[in-house]
XYZ file of C-alpha atoms in Angstrom:
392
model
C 0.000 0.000 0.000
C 3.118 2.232 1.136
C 4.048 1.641 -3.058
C 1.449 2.420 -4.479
C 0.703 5.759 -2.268
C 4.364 6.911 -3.314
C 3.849 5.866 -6.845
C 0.631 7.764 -6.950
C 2.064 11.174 -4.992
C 5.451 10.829 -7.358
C 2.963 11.607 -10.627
C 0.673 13.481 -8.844
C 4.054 15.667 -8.047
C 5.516 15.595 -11.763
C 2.227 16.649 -13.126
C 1.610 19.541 -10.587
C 5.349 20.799 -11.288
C 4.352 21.194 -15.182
C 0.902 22.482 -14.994
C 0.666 23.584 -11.574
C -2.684 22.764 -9.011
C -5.872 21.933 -9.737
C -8.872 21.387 -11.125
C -7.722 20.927 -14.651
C -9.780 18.885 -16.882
C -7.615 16.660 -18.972
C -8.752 18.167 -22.341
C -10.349 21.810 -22.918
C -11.059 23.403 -25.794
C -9.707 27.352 -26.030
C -11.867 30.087 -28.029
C -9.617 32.867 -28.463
C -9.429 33.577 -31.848
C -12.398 35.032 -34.179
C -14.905 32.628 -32.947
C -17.507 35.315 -31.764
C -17.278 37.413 -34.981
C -17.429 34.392 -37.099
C -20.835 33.177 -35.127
C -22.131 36.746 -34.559
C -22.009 37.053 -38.741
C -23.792 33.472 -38.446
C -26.500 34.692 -36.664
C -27.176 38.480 -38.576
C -27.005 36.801 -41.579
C -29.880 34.049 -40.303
C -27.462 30.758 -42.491
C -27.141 29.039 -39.096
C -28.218 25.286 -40.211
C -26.649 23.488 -43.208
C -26.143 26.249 -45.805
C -24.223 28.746 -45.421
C -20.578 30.318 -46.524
C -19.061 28.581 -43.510
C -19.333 25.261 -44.531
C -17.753 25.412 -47.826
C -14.656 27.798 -46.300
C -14.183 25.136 -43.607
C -14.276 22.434 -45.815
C -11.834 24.319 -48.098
C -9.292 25.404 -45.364
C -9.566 21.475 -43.905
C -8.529 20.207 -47.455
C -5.953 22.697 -47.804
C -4.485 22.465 -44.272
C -4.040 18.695 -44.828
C -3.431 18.391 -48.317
C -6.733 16.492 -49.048
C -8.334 17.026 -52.425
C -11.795 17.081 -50.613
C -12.662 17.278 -47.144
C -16.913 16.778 -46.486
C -17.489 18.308 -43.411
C -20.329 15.995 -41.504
C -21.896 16.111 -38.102
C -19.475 14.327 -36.019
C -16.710 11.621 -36.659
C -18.713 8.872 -36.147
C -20.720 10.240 -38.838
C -17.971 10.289 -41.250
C -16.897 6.682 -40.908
C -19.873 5.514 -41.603
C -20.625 6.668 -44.549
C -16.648 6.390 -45.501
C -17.374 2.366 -44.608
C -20.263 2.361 -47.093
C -17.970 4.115 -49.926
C -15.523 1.919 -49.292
C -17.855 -0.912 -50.501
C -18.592 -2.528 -47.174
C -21.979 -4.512 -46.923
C -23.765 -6.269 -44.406
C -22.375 -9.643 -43.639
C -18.879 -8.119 -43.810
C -16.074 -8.193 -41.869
C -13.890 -4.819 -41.021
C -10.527 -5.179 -38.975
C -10.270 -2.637 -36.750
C -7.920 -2.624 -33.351
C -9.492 -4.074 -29.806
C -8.267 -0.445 -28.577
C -10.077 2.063 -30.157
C -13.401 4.740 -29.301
C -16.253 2.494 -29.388
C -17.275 4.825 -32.748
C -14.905 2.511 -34.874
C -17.046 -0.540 -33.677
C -19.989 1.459 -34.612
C -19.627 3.052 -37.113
C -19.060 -1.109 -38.620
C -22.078 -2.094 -37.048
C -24.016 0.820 -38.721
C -23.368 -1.140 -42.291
C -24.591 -4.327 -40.745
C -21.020 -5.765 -40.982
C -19.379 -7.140 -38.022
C -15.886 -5.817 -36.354
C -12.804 -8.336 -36.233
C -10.701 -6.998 -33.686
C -6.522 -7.192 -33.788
C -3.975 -6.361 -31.932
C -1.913 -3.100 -31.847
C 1.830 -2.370 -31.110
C 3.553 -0.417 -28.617
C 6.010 2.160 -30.665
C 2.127 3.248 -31.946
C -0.311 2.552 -29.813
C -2.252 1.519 -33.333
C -2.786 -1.356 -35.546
C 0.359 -3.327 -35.414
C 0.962 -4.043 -39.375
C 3.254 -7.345 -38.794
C 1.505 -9.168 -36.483
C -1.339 -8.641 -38.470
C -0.141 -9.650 -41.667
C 0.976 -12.982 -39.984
C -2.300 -13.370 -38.532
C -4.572 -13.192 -41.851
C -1.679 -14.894 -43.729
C -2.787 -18.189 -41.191
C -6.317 -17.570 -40.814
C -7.494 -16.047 -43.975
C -7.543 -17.494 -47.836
C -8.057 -15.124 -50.954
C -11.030 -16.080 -52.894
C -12.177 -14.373 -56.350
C -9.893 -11.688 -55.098
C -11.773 -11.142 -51.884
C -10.058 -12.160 -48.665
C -11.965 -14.435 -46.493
C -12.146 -15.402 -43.123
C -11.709 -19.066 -42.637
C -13.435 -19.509 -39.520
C -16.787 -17.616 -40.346
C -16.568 -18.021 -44.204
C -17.254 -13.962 -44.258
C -15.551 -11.852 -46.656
C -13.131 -8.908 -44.755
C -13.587 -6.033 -46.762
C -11.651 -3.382 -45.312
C -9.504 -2.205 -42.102
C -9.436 1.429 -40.105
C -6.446 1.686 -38.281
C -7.059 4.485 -35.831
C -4.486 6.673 -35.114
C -4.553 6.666 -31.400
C -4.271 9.876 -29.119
C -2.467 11.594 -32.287
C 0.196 9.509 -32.969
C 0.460 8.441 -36.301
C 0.335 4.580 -36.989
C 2.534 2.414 -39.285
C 0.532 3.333 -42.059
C 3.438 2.148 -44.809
C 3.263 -1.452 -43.876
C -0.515 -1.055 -43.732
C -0.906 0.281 -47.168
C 1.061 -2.426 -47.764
C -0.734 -4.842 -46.202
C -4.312 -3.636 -47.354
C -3.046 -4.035 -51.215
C -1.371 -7.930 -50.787
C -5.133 -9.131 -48.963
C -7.082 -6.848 -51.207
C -8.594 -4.586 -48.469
C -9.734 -1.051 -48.542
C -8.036 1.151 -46.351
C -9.913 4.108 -44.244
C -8.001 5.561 -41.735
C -9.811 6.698 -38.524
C -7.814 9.961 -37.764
C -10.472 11.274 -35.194
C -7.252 12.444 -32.973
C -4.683 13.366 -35.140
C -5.170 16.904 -36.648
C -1.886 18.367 -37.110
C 0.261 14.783 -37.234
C 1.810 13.750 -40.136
C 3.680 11.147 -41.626
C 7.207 12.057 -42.960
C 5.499 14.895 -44.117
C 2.194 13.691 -45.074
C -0.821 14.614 -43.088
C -2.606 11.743 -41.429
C -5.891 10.908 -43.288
C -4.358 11.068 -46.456
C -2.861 7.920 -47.642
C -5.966 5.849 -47.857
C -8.740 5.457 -49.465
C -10.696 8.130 -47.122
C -9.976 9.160 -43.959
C -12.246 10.751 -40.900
C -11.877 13.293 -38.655
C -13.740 14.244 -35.177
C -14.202 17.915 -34.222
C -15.824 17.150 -30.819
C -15.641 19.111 -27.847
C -12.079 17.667 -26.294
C -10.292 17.288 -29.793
C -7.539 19.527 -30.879
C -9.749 22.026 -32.690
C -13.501 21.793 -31.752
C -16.810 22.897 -33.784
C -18.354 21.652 -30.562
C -19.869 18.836 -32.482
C -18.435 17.761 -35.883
C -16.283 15.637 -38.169
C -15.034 15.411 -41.832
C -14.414 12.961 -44.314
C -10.965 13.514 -46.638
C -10.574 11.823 -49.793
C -7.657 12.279 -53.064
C -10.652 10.496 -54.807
C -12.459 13.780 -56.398
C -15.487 11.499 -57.480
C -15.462 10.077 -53.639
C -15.708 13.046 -52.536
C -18.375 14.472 -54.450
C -20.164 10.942 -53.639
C -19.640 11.549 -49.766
C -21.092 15.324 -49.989
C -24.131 13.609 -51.676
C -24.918 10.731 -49.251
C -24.587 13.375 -46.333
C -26.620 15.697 -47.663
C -29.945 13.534 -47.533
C -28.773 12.395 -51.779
C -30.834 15.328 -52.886
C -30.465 16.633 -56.707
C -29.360 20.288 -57.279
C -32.620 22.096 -57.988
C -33.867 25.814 -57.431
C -37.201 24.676 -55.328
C -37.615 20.388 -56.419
C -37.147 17.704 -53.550
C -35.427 15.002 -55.637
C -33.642 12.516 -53.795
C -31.996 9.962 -55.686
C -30.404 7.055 -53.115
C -31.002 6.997 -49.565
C -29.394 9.209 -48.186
C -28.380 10.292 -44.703
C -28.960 14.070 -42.833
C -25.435 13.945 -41.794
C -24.686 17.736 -42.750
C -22.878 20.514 -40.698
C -24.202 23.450 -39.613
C -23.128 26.742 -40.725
C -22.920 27.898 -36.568
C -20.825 24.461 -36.420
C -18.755 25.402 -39.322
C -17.821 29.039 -38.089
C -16.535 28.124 -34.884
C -14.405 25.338 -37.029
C -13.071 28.356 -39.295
C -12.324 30.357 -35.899
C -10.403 26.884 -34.168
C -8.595 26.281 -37.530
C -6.823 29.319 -37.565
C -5.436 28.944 -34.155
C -4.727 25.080 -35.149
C -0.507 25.846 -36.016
C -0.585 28.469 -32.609
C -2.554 25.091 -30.454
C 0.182 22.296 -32.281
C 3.344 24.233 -30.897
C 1.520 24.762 -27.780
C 0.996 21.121 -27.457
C 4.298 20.059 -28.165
C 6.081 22.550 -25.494
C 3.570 20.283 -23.326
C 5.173 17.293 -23.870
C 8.429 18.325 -23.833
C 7.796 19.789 -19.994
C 6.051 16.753 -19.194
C 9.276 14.496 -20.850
C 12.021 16.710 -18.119
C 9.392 16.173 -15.421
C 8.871 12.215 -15.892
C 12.657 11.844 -16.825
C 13.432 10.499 -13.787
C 10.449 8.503 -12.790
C 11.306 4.911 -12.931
C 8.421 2.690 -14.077
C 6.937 5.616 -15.717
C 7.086 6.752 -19.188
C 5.644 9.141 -21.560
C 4.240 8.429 -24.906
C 6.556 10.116 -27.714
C 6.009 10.306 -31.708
C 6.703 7.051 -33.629
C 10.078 7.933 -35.513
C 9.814 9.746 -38.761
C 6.542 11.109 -37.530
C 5.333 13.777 -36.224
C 2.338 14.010 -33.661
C -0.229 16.755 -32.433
C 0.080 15.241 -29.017
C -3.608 15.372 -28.538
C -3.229 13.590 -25.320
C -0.256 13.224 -23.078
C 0.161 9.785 -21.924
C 1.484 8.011 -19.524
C 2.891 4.279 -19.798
C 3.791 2.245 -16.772
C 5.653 -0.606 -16.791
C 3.938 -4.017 -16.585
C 5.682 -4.254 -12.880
C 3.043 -1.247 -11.725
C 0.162 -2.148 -14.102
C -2.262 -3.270 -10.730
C -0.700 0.200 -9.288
C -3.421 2.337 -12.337
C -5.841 2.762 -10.632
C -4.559 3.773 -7.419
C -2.864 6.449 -9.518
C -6.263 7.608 -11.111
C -7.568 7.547 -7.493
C -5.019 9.728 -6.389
C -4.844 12.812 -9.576
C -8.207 12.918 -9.975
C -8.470 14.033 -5.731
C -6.048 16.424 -6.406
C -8.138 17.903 -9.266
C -5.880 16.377 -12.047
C -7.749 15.039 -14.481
C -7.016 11.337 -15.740
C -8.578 8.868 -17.855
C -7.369 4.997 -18.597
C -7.206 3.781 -21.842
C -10.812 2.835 -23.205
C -11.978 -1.015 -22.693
C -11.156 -3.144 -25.452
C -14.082 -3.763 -27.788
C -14.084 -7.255 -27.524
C -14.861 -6.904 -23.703
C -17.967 -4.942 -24.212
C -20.812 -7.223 -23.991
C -22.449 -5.906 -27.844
C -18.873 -6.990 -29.049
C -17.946 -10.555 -27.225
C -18.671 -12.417 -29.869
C -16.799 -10.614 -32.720
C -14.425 -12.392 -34.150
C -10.418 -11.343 -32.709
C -6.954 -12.122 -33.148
C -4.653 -12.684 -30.273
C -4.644 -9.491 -28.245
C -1.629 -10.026 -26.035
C -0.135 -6.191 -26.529
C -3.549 -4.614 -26.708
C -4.333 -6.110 -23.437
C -1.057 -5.255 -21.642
C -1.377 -1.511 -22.751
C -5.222 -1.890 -21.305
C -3.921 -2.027 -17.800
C -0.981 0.623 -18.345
C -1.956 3.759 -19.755
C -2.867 7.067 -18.252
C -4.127 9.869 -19.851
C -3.082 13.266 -18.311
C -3.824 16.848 -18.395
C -2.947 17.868 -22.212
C -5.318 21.299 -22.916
C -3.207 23.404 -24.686
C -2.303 27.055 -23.288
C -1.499 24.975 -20.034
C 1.706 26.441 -19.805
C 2.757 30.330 -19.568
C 3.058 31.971 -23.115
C 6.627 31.432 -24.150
C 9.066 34.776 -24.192
């Protein structure tokens, strides 16, 4: 007991010395930029729902800002992988592969298509979808079939994987490019966290087929509710701004509607505030990062305790700081939680794995023996940015 109070006090300590006392909530969003003149001319110009000049300047700036050809701004990011999932060609009966630690929105978004999840593991470096381990795994339990790639076991074809690019830092997407063209997969990245992170140059979201952001309230940038689809597919994207805009035909006054579609469209309000948070985004990114590297000198000495860096040849928005323990003090989390969260320090754990929630048991899974060990060892920490005095 002695341990684990010292343990718990150490962290408590190295937090406090970075970001001083609490209550700090582990992830904030900041509004001071043009947000108020942006949503004032919102609201005199009565375009606050889904039309409105907002919409297509935030889609425009997203697309720029990450080097998308298109970027369909949608209601949130669970939003966007679902009808990414149903571009992508996936149909009920399917299988997706997706990692055992995600959001639950990856599982859902699957579900949403009437195709069932197939969970895998992830690696450490990461924190995402480990490509090897993977590759061995289908290359034993899967056989290609008229080009599709099936699944042995359940005789169901897997049509695509969504690695997830976990707390902003970017995952081996290479190998799973890679890996997605040998088994003949689509590839949709779930990049929910990683606004701003990039892979040896290229921004996250980009080297798939489609890829998703989340604008939610505790992400990087925030349009209080949101998300975005990004595509280099021009004709994907056009498709996507379609099916999210209830499939309705350009008309002056007609209500054609060609295809079910789905009322998945941003608001203009939603859309200002995202103009407003974008700006700041490069200002919020170097904040971020100056986090991290106070949090690195404070932990430095810490044994048993590490903190989550960018994969090499990567670079990450740090969305949230994150702790690792060592296996040795994995039954010592939650007295650690216990202990930051009295002192007004906001943690989280990692979320459950998917295949431990009771609407997910019975997906299918491959062995999960790093996924599980990073379960019991990570600790989210206070990461808002403008936590630390403006540098001179």
């Amino acid at each position: 007991m002695d341990t684990e109070r010292n343990l718990s006090q150490e962290i408590v300590q190295a937090i406090s010395s970075v970001v001083g006392a609490g209550p700090l909530a582990l992830h904030e969003p900041r509004f001071r930029g043009n947000e108020w003149i942006y949503l004032k001319e919102c609201l005199d110009s009565t375009f606050v729902s889904s039309v409105g000049k907002f919409v297509d300047r935030f889609e425009n700036d997203l697309a720029a800002f990450t080097g998308a050809k298109r970027a369909v701004a949608v209601v949130n990011g669970t939003a966007a992988l679902h009808v990414s999932l149903l571009l992508a060609g996936v149909e009920a009966g399917d299988e997706v592969l997706l990692p055992a630690l995600t959001f639950i929105a990856t599982a859902n978004a699957v579900a949403y298509c009437q195709a069932t999840p197939h969970f895998v593991d992830s690696e450490e470096r990461s924190l995402g979808m480990d490509a090897h381990a993977l590759r061995d795994y289908l290359a034993a339990t899967t056989e290609m079939r008229d080009d599709h790639c099936i699944n042995r076991s359940t005789g169901r074809v897997i049509r695509a994987m969504v690695p997830m690019h976990t707390f902003g830092h970017p995952v081996d997407i290479e190998a799973l490019l890679a890996l997605a063209h040998d088994f003949h997969l689509q590839l949709i990245e779930d990049a929910a966290e990683s606004l701003g992170s990039t892979v040896g140059g290229q921004h996250t979201g980009t080297f798939g087929l489609m890829g998703t952001l989340s604008f939610n309230g505790n992400k990087t940038i925030t349009t209080g509710g949101g998300g975005a689809i990004l595509t280099n597919d021009v004709e994907l994207g056009r498709r996507a701004k379609h099916l999210t805009t209830t499939a309705k035909l350009p008309h002056r006054w007609n209500f054609v509607h060609n295809e079910v579609g789905y009322n998945y469209r941003l608001p203009n309000l939603n859309a200002a505030l995202g103009c407003a948070q974008l700006e700041q985004l490069p200002g919020f990114l170097i904040e971020k990062r100056r986090l991290f590297d106070a949090y690195q000198v404070s932990f430095a000495d810490l044994p048993g305790v590490s903190l989550v860096a960018e994969p090499a040849g990567c670079r990450s928005n740090y969305w949230l700081q994150t702790l690792l323990l060592d296996e040795s003090l994995a039954d010592q989390r939650d007295a650690v939680l216990t202990a930051t969260n009295d002192a007004g320090l906001m943690t989280r754990p990692v979320w459950a794995l998917m295949n431990r929630l009771s609407v997910y048991s019975n997906a299918p899974k491959a062995p999960l023996p790093v996924a599980e060990s990073l379960e019991r060892r990570l600790i989210n920490i206070p990461s808002s940015s403008g936590l630390l005095p403006v540098a001179p």
